[in-house]
PDB file of C-alpha atoms in Angstrom:
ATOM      1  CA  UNK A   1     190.638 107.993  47.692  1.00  0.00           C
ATOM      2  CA  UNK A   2     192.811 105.231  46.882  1.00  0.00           C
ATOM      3  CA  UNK A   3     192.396 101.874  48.958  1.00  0.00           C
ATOM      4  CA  UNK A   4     195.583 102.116  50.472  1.00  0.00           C
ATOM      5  CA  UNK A   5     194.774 105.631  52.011  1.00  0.00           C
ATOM      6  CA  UNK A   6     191.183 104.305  53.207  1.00  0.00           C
ATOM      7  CA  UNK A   7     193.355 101.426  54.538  1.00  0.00           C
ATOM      8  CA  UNK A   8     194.988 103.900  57.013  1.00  0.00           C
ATOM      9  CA  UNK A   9     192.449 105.670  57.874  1.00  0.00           C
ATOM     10  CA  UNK A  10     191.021 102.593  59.326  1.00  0.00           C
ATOM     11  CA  UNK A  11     194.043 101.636  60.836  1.00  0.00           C
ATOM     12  CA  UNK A  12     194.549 104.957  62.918  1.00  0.00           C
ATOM     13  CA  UNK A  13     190.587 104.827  63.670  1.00  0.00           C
ATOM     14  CA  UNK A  14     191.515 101.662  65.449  1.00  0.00           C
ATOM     15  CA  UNK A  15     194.636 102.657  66.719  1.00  0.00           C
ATOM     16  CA  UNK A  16     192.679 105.768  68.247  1.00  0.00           C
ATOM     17  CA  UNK A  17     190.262 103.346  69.984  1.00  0.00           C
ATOM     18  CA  UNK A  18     192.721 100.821  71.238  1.00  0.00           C
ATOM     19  CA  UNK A  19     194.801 104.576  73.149  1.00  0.00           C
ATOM     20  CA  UNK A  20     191.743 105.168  75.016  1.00  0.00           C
ATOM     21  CA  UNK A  21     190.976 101.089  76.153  1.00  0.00           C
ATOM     22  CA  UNK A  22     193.999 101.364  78.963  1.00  0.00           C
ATOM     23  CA  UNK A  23     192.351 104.674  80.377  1.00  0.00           C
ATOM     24  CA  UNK A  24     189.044 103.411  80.222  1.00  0.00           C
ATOM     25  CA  UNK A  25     190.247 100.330  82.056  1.00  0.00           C
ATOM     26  CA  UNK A  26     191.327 102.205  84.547  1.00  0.00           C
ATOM     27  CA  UNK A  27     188.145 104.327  85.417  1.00  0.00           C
ATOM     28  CA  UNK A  28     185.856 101.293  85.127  1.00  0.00           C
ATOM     29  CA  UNK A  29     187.520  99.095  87.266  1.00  0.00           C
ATOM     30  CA  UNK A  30     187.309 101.794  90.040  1.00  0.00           C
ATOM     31  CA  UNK A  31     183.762 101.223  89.828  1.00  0.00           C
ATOM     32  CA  UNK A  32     183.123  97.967  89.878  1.00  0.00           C
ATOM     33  CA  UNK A  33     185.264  94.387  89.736  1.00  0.00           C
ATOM     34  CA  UNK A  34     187.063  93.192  86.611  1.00  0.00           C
ATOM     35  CA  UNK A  35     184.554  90.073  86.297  1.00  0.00           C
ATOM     36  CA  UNK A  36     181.648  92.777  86.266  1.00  0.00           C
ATOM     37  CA  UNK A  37     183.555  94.842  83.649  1.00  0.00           C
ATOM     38  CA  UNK A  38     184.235  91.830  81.649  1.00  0.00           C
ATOM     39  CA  UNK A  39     180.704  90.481  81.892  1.00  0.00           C
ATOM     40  CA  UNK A  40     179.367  94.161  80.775  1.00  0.00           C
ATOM     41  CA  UNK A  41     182.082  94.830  77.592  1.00  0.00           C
ATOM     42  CA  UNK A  42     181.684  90.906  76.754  1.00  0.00           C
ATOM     43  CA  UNK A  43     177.579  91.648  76.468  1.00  0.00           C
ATOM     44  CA  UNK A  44     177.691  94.909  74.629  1.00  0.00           C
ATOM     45  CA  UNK A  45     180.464  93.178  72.206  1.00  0.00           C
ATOM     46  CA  UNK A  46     178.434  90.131  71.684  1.00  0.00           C
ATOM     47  CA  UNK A  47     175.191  92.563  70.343  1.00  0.00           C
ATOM     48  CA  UNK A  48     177.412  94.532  68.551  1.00  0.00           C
ATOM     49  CA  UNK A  49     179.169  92.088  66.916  1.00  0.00           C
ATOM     50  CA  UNK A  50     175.915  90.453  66.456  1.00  0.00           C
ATOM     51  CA  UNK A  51     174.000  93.405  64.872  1.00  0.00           C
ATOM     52  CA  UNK A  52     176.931  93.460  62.166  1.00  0.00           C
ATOM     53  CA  UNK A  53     177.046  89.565  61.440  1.00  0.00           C
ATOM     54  CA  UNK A  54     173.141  90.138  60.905  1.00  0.00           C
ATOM     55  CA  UNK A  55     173.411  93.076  58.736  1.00  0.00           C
ATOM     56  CA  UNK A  56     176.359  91.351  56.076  1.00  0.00           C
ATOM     57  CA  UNK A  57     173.805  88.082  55.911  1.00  0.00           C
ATOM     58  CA  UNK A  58     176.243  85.858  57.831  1.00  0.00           C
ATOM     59  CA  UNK A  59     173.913  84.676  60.447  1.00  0.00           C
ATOM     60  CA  UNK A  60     173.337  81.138  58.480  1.00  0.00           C
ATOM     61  CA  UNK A  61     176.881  80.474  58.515  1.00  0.00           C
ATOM     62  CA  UNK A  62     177.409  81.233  62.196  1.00  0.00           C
ATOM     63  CA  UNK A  63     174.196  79.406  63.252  1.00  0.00           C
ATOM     64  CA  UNK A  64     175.298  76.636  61.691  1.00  0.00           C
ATOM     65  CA  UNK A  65     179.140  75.459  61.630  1.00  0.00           C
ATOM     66  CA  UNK A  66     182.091  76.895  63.807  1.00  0.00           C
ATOM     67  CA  UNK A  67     180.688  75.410  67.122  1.00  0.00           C
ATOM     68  CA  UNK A  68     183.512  72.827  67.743  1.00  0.00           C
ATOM     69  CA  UNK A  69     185.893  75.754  67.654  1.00  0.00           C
ATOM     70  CA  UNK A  70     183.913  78.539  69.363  1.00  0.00           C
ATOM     71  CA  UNK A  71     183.870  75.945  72.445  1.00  0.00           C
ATOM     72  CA  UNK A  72     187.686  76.351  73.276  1.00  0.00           C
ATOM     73  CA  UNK A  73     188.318  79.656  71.294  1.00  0.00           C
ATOM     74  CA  UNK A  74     185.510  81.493  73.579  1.00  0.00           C
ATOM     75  CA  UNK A  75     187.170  80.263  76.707  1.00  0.00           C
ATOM     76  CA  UNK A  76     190.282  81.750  76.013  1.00  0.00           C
ATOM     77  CA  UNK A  77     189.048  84.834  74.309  1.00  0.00           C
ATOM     78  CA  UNK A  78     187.380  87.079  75.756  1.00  0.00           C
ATOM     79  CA  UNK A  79     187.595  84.773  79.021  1.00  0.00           C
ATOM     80  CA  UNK A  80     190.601  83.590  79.749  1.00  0.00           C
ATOM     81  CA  UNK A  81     192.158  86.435  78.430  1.00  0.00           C
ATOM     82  CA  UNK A  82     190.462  89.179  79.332  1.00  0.00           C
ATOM     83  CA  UNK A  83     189.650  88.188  83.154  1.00  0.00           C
ATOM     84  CA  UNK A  84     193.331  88.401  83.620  1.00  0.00           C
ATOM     85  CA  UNK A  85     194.212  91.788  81.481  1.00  0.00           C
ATOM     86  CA  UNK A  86     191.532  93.308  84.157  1.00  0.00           C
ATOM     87  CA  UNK A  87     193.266  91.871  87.159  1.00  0.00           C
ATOM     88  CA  UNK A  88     196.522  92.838  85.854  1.00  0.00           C
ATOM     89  CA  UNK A  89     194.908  96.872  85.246  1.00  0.00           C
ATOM     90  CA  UNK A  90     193.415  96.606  88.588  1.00  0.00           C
ATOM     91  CA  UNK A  91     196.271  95.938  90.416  1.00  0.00           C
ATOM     92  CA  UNK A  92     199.084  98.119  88.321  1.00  0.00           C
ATOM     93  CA  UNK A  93     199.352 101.481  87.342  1.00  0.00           C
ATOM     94  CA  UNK A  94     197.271 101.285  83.796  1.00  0.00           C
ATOM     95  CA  UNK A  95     200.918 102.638  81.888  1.00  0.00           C
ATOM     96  CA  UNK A  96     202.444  99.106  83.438  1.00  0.00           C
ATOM     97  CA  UNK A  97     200.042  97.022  82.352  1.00  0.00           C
ATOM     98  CA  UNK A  98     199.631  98.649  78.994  1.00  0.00           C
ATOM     99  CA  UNK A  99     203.369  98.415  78.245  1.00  0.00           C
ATOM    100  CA  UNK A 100     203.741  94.902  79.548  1.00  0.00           C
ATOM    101  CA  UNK A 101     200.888  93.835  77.848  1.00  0.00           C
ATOM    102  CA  UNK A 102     202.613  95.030  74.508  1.00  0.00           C
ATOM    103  CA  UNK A 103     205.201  92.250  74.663  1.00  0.00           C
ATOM    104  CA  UNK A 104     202.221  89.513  73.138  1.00  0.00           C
ATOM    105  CA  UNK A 105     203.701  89.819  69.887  1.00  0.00           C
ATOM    106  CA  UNK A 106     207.211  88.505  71.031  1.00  0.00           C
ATOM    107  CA  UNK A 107     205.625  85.745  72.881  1.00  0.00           C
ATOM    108  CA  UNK A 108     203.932  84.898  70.388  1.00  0.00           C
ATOM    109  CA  UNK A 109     207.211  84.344  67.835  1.00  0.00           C
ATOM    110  CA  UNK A 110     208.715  82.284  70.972  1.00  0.00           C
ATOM    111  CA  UNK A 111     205.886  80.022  71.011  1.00  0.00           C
ATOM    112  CA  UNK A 112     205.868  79.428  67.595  1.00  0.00           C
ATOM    113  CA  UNK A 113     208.799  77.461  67.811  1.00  0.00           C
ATOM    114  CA  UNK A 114     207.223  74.556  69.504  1.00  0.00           C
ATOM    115  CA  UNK A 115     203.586  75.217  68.601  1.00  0.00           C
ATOM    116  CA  UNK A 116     204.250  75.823  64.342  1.00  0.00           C
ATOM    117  CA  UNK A 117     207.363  74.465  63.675  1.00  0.00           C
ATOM    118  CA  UNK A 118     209.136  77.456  63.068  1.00  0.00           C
ATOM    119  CA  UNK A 119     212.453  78.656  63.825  1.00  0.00           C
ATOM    120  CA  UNK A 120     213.346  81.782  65.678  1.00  0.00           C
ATOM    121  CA  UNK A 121     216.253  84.241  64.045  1.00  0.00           C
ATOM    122  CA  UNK A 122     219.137  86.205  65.778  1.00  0.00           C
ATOM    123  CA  UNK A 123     217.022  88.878  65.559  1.00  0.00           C
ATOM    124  CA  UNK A 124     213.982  87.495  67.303  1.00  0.00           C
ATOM    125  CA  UNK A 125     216.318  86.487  69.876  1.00  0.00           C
ATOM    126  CA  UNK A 126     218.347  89.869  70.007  1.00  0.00           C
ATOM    127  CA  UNK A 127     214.262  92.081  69.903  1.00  0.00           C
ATOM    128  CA  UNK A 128     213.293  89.608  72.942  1.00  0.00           C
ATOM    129  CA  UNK A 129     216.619  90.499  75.007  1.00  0.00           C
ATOM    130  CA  UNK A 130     215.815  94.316  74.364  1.00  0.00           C
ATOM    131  CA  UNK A 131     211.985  93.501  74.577  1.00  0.00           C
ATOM    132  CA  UNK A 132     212.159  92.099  78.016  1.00  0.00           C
ATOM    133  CA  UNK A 133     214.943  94.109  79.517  1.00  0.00           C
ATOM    134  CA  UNK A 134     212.213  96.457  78.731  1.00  0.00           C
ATOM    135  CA  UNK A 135     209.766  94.567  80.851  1.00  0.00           C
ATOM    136  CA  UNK A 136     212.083  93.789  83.583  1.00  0.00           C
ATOM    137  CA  UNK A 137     212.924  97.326  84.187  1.00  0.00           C
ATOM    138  CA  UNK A 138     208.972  98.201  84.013  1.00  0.00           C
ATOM    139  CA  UNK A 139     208.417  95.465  87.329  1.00  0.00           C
ATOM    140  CA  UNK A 140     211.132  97.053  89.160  1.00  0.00           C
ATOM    141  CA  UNK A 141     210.097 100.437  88.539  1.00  0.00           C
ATOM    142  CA  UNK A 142     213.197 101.086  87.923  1.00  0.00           C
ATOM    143  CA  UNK A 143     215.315  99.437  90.354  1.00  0.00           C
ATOM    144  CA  UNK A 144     216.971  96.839  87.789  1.00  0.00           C
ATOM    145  CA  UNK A 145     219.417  95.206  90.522  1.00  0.00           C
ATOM    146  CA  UNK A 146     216.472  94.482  92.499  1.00  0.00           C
ATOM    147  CA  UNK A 147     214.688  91.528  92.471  1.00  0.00           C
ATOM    148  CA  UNK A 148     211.688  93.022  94.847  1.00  0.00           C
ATOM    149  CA  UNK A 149     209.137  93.775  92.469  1.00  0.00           C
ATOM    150  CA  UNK A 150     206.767  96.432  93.119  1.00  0.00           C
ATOM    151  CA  UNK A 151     203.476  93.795  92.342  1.00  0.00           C
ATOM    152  CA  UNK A 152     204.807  90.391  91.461  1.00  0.00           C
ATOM    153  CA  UNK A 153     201.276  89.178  91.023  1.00  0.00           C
ATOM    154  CA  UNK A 154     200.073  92.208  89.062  1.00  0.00           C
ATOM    155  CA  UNK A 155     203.465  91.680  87.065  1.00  0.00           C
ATOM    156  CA  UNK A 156     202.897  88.499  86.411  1.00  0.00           C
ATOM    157  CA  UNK A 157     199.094  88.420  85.548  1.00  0.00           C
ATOM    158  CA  UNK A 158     199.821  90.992  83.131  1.00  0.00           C
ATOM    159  CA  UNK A 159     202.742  88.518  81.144  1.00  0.00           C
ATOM    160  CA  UNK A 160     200.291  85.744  81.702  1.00  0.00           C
ATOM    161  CA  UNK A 161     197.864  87.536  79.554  1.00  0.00           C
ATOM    162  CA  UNK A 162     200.289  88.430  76.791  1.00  0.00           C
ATOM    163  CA  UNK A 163     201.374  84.418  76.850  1.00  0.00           C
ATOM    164  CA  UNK A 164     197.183  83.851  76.730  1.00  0.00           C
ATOM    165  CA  UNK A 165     196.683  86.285  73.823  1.00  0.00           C
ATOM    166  CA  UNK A 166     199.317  84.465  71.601  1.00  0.00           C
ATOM    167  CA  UNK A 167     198.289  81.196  72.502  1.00  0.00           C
ATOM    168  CA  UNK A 168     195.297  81.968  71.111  1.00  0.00           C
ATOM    169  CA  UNK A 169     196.263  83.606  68.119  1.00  0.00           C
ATOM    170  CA  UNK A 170     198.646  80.834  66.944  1.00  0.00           C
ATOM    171  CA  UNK A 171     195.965  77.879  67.752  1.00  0.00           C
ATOM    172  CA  UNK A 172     193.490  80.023  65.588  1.00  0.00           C
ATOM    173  CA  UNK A 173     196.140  79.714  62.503  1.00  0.00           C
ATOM    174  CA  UNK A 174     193.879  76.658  61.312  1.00  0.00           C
ATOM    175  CA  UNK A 175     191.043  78.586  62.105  1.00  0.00           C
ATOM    176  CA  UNK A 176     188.507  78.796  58.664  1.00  0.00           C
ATOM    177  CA  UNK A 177     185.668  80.768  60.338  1.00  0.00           C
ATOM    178  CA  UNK A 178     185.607  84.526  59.325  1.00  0.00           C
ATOM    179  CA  UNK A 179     186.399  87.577  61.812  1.00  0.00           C
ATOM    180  CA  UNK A 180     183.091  88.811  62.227  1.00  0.00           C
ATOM    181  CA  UNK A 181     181.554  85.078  62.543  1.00  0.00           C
ATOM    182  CA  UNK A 182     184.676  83.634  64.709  1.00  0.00           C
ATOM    183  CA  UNK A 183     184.321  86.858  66.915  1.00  0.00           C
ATOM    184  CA  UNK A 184     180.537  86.885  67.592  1.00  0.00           C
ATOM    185  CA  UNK A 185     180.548  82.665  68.446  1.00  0.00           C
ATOM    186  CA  UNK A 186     183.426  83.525  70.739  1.00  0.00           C
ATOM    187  CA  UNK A 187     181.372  85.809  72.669  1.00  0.00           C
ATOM    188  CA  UNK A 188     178.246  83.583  72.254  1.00  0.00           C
ATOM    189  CA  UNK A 189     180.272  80.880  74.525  1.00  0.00           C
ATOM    190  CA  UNK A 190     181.721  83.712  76.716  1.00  0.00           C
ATOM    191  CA  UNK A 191     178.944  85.513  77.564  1.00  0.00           C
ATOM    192  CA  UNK A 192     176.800  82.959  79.551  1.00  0.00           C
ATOM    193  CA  UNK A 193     180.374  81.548  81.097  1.00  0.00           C
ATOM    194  CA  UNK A 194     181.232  84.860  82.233  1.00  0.00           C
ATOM    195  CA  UNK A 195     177.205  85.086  83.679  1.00  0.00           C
ATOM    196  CA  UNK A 196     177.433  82.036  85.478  1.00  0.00           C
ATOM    197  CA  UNK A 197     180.581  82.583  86.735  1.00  0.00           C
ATOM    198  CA  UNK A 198     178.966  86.471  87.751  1.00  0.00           C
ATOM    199  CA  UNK A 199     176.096  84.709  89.487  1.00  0.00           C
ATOM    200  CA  UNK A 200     177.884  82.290  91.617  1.00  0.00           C
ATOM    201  CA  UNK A 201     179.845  85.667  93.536  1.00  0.00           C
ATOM    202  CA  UNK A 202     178.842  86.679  96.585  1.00  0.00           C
ATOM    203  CA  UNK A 203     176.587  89.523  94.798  1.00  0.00           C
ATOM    204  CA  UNK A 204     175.909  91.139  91.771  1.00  0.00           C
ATOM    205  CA  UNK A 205     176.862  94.434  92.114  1.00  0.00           C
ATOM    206  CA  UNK A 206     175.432  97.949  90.977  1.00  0.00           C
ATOM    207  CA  UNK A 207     178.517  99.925  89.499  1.00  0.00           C
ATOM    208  CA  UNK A 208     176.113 102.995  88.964  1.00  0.00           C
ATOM    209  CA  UNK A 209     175.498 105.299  85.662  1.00  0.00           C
ATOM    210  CA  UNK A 210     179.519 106.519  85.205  1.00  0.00           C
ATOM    211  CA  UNK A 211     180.677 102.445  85.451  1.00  0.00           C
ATOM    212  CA  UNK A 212     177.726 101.343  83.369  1.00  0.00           C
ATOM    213  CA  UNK A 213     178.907 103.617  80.791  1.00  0.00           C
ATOM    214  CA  UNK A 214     182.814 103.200  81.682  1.00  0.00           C
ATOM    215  CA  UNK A 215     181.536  99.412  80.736  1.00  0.00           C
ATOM    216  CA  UNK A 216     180.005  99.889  77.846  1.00  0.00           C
ATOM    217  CA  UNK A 217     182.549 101.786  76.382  1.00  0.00           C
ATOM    218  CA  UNK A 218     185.255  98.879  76.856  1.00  0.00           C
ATOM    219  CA  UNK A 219     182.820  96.558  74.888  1.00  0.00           C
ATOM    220  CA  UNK A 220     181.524  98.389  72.616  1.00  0.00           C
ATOM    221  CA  UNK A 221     185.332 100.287  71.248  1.00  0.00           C
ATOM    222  CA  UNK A 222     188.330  98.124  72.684  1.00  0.00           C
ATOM    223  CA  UNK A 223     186.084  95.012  71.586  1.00  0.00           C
ATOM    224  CA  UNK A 224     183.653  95.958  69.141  1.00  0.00           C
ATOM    225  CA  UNK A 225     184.316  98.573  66.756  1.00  0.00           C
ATOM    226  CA  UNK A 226     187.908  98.980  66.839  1.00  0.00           C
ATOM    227  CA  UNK A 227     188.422  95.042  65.596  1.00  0.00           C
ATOM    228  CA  UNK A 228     186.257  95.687  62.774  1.00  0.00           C
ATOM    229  CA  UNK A 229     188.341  98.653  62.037  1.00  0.00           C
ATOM    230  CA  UNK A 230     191.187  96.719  62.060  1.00  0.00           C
ATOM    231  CA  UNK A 231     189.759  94.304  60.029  1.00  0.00           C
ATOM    232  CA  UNK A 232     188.431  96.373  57.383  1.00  0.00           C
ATOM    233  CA  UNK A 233     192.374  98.133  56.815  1.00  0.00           C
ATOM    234  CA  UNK A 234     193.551  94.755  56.777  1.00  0.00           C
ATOM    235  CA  UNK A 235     191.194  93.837  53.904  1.00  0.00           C
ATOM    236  CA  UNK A 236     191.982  97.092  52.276  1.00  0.00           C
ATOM    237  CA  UNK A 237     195.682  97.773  52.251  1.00  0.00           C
ATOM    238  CA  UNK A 238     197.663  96.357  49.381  1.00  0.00           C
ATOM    239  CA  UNK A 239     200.543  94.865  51.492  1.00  0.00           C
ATOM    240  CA  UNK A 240     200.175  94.757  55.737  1.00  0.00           C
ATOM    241  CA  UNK A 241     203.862  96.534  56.334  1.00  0.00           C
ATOM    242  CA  UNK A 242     201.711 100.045  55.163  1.00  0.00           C
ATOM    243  CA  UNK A 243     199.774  99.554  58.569  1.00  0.00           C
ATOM    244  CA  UNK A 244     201.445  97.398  61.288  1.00  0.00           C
ATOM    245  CA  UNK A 245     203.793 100.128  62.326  1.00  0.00           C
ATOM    246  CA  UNK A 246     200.954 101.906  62.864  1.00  0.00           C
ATOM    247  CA  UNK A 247     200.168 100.156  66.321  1.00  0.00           C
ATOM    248  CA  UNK A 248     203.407 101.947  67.845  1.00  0.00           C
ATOM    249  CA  UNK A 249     201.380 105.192  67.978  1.00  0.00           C
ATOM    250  CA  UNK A 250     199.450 103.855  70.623  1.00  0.00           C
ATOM    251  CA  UNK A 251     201.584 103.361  73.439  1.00  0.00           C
ATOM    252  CA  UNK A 252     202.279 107.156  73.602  1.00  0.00           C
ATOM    253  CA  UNK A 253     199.063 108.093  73.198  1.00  0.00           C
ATOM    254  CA  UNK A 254     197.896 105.585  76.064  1.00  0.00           C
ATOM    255  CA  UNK A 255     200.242 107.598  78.665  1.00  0.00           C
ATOM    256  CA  UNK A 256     199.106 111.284  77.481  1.00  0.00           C
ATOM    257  CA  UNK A 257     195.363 110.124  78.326  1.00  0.00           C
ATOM    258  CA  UNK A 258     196.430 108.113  81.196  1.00  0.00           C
ATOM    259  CA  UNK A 259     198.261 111.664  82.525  1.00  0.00           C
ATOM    260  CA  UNK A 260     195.380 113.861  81.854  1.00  0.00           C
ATOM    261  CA  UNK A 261     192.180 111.770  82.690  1.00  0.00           C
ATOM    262  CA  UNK A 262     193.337 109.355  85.262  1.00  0.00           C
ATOM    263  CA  UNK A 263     196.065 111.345  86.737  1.00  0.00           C
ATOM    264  CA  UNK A 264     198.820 109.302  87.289  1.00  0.00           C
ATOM    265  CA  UNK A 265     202.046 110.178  87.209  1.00  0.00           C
ATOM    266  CA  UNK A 266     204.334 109.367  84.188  1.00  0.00           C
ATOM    267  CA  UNK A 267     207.144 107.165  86.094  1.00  0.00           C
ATOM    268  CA  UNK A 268     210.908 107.254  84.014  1.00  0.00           C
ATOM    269  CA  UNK A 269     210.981 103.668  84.321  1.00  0.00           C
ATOM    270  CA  UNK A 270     207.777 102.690  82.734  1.00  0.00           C
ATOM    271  CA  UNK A 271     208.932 105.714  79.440  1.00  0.00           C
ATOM    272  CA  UNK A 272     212.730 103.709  79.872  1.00  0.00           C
ATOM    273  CA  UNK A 273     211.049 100.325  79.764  1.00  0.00           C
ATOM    274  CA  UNK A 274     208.612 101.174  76.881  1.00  0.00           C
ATOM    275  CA  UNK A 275     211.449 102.464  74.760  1.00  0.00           C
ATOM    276  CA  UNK A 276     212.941  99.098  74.999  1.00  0.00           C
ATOM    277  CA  UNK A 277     209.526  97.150  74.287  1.00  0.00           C
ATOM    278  CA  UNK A 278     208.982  99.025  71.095  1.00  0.00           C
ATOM    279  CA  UNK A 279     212.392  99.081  70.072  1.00  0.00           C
ATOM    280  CA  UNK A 280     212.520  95.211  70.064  1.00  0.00           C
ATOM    281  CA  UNK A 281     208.893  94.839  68.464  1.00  0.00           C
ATOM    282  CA  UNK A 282     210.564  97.351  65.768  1.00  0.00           C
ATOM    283  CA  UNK A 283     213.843  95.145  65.318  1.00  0.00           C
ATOM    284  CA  UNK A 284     211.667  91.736  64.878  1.00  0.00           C
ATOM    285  CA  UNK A 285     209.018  93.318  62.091  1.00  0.00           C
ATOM    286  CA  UNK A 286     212.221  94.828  60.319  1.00  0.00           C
ATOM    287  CA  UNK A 287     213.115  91.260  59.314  1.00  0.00           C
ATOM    288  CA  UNK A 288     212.439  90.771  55.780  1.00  0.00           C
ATOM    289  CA  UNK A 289     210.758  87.493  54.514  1.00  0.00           C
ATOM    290  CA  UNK A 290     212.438  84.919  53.257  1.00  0.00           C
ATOM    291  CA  UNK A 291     212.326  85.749  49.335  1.00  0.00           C
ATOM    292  CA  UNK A 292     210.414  82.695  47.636  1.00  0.00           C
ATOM    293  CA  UNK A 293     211.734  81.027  44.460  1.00  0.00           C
ATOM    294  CA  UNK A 294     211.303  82.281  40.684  1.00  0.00           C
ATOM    295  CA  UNK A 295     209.416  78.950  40.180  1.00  0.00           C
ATOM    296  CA  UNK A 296     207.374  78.925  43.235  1.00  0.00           C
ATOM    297  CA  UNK A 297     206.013  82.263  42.101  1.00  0.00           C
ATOM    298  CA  UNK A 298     205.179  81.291  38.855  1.00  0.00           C
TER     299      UNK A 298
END
C-alpha cells in the first residue's frame, strides 16, 4: 500500500470519529453538565494521550521543556474552548452547533490579517460572504429577514468557540513542541483547572453508567484517537490537498447519525445554511498558492 493510500485511510478513520463527536455530544450532555463532560473527555484524553507519549519515548522531552507554552495553550485548549463548544451543544440542536462550529477555518483566515501579517484575497472575502450567509440563515432557522434569533446565546457561544479554536491555532504557529507532546501538556494544565473549577460547583454529580461511557467516548475518540489519526495522514500524505477535502464528508454524516440516534429532526434551514458553509470553505481552499520563484526553489 502506497503512503498516500495509508494517508487516507487515516484521514477517513478520523473523519469517521470526528461524524460521531456531535451525536455523542448530544447524548452526554443529557446526562450530565458540559463542565462534567469536559472534565471526564479532558481525563480520559490526558491518559490516552499519555499512554502514547510514553510508548514513542517522548516522556523526557515533555517532562522537561514546553511548560511556558502549555500554561496559556492548556487554557484555551481543551478549556476555553471546549467549555463553550458544550454550552453551545447544550443549548442548540447538535446539527446547529455542528454547522456553525464549521466556520473556524474562515475565522481563522480573518484573523490572520492582524495576528500574521497576512492579507486576505477576493476570494476569502467572497467564501466568508457565502460562509456566513450560511450561518446567518442557520440562527434564524430560516427566517433570514428576521433578526429574532431562535438562541442568541447558544448562537453566539457556538461562533465564540470557532473565534477560540483559531485563536489558538494561529498563536500555536510559533509553536516547536510536537503533537503528541504539545497535546498531552495541554491537558496536563487542563485537567486539574477543569477539577478545581468541578469542585468549587455546588456538587459533583453522578451522570450514571450510559453518561460515564457517553464521556468517555468524547475523550477518548473526538480528543484522543481521532487527532492522532489525523496526525499520522498528515505525516503520511505526499502533499495535504489529497486529504483536506476530506473533512467535508463529515458534516453529512454528522446529520444522518444525529437523525437516527438522537432523533431530531433535519430542519431545511440548517441543510440550506450548511450548503453555504461548505461551499465557502470549498471556494477559499480552491485558491492556489502563490507560485514561488525559480531561484527561491533552487
Amino acid at each position: 500500500m502506497t503512503s498516500d493510500r495509508r494517508a487516507i485511510l487515516y484521514g477517513l478513520g478520523a473523519v469517521g470519529l470526528w461524524s460521531t463527536v456531535a451525536t455523542a455530544f448530544k447524548v452526554a450532555l443529557g446526562y450530565m453538565s458540559p463542565l462534567t463532560l469536559m472534565w471526564i473527555a479532558s481525563l480520559v484524553s490526558w491518559v490516552v494521550i499519555g499512554g502514547l507519549v510514553w510508548r514513542r519515548g517522548q516522556f523526557p522531552e515533555a517532562l522537561r521543556h514546553g511548560w511556558r507554552t502549555a500554561a496559556w495553550a492548556g487554557l484555551m485548549n481543551p478549556v476555553a474552548y471546549y467549555l463553550v463548544l458544550f454550552a453551545a451543544y447544550d443549548r442548540l440542536p447538535g446539527q446547529e452547533a455542528m454547522a456553525l462550529n464549521y466556520t473556524w477555518a474562515l475565522t481563522m483566515a480573518f484573523l490572520a490579517v492582524p495576528i500574521l501579517g497576512q492579507r486576505l484575497t477576493r476570494m476569502d472575502v467572497l467564501a466568508g460572504l457565502i460562509a456566513y450567509s450560511g450561518v446567518w440563515v442557520i440562527a434564524t432557522r430560516g427566517r433570514v429577514l428576521d433578526v429574532d434569533f431562535a438562541d442568541p446565546l447558544g448562537v453566539g457561544l457556538a461562533l465564540v468557540s470557532t473565534l477560540i479554536w483559531a485563536l489558538y491555532w494561529l498563536l500555536n504557529t510559533r509553536d516547536r513542541r510536537s503533537p503528541l507532546v504539545a497535546q498531552w501538556q495541554n491537558f496536563s494544565v487542563g485537567v486539574p483547572v477543569l477539577t478545581l473549577i468541578l469542585l468549587m460547583g455546588p456538587e459533583v454529580e453522578w451522570v450514571g453508567a450510559t453518561g460515564l461511557a457517553a464521556g468517555i467516548y468524547v475523550g477518548l475518540f473526538e480528543m484522543g484517537i481521532a487527532f492522532v489519526f489525523w496526525q499520522l495522514a498528515m505525516r503520511t500524505v505526499s502533499r495535504t490537498a489529497r486529504i483536506s477535502n476530506l473533512i467535508f464528508l463529515s458534516p453529512p454524516i454528522s446529520l444522518v447519525l444525529l437523525f437516527f440516534i438522537v432523533g431530531e429532526p433535519i430542519l431545511p434551514s440548517t441543510l440550506l445554511g450548511l450548503v453555504l458553509i461548505l461551499g465557502g470553505l470549498g471556494l477559499q481552499q480552491r485558491q492556489k498558492a502563490p507560485v514561488e520563484p525559480a531561484d527561491a526553489r533552487s
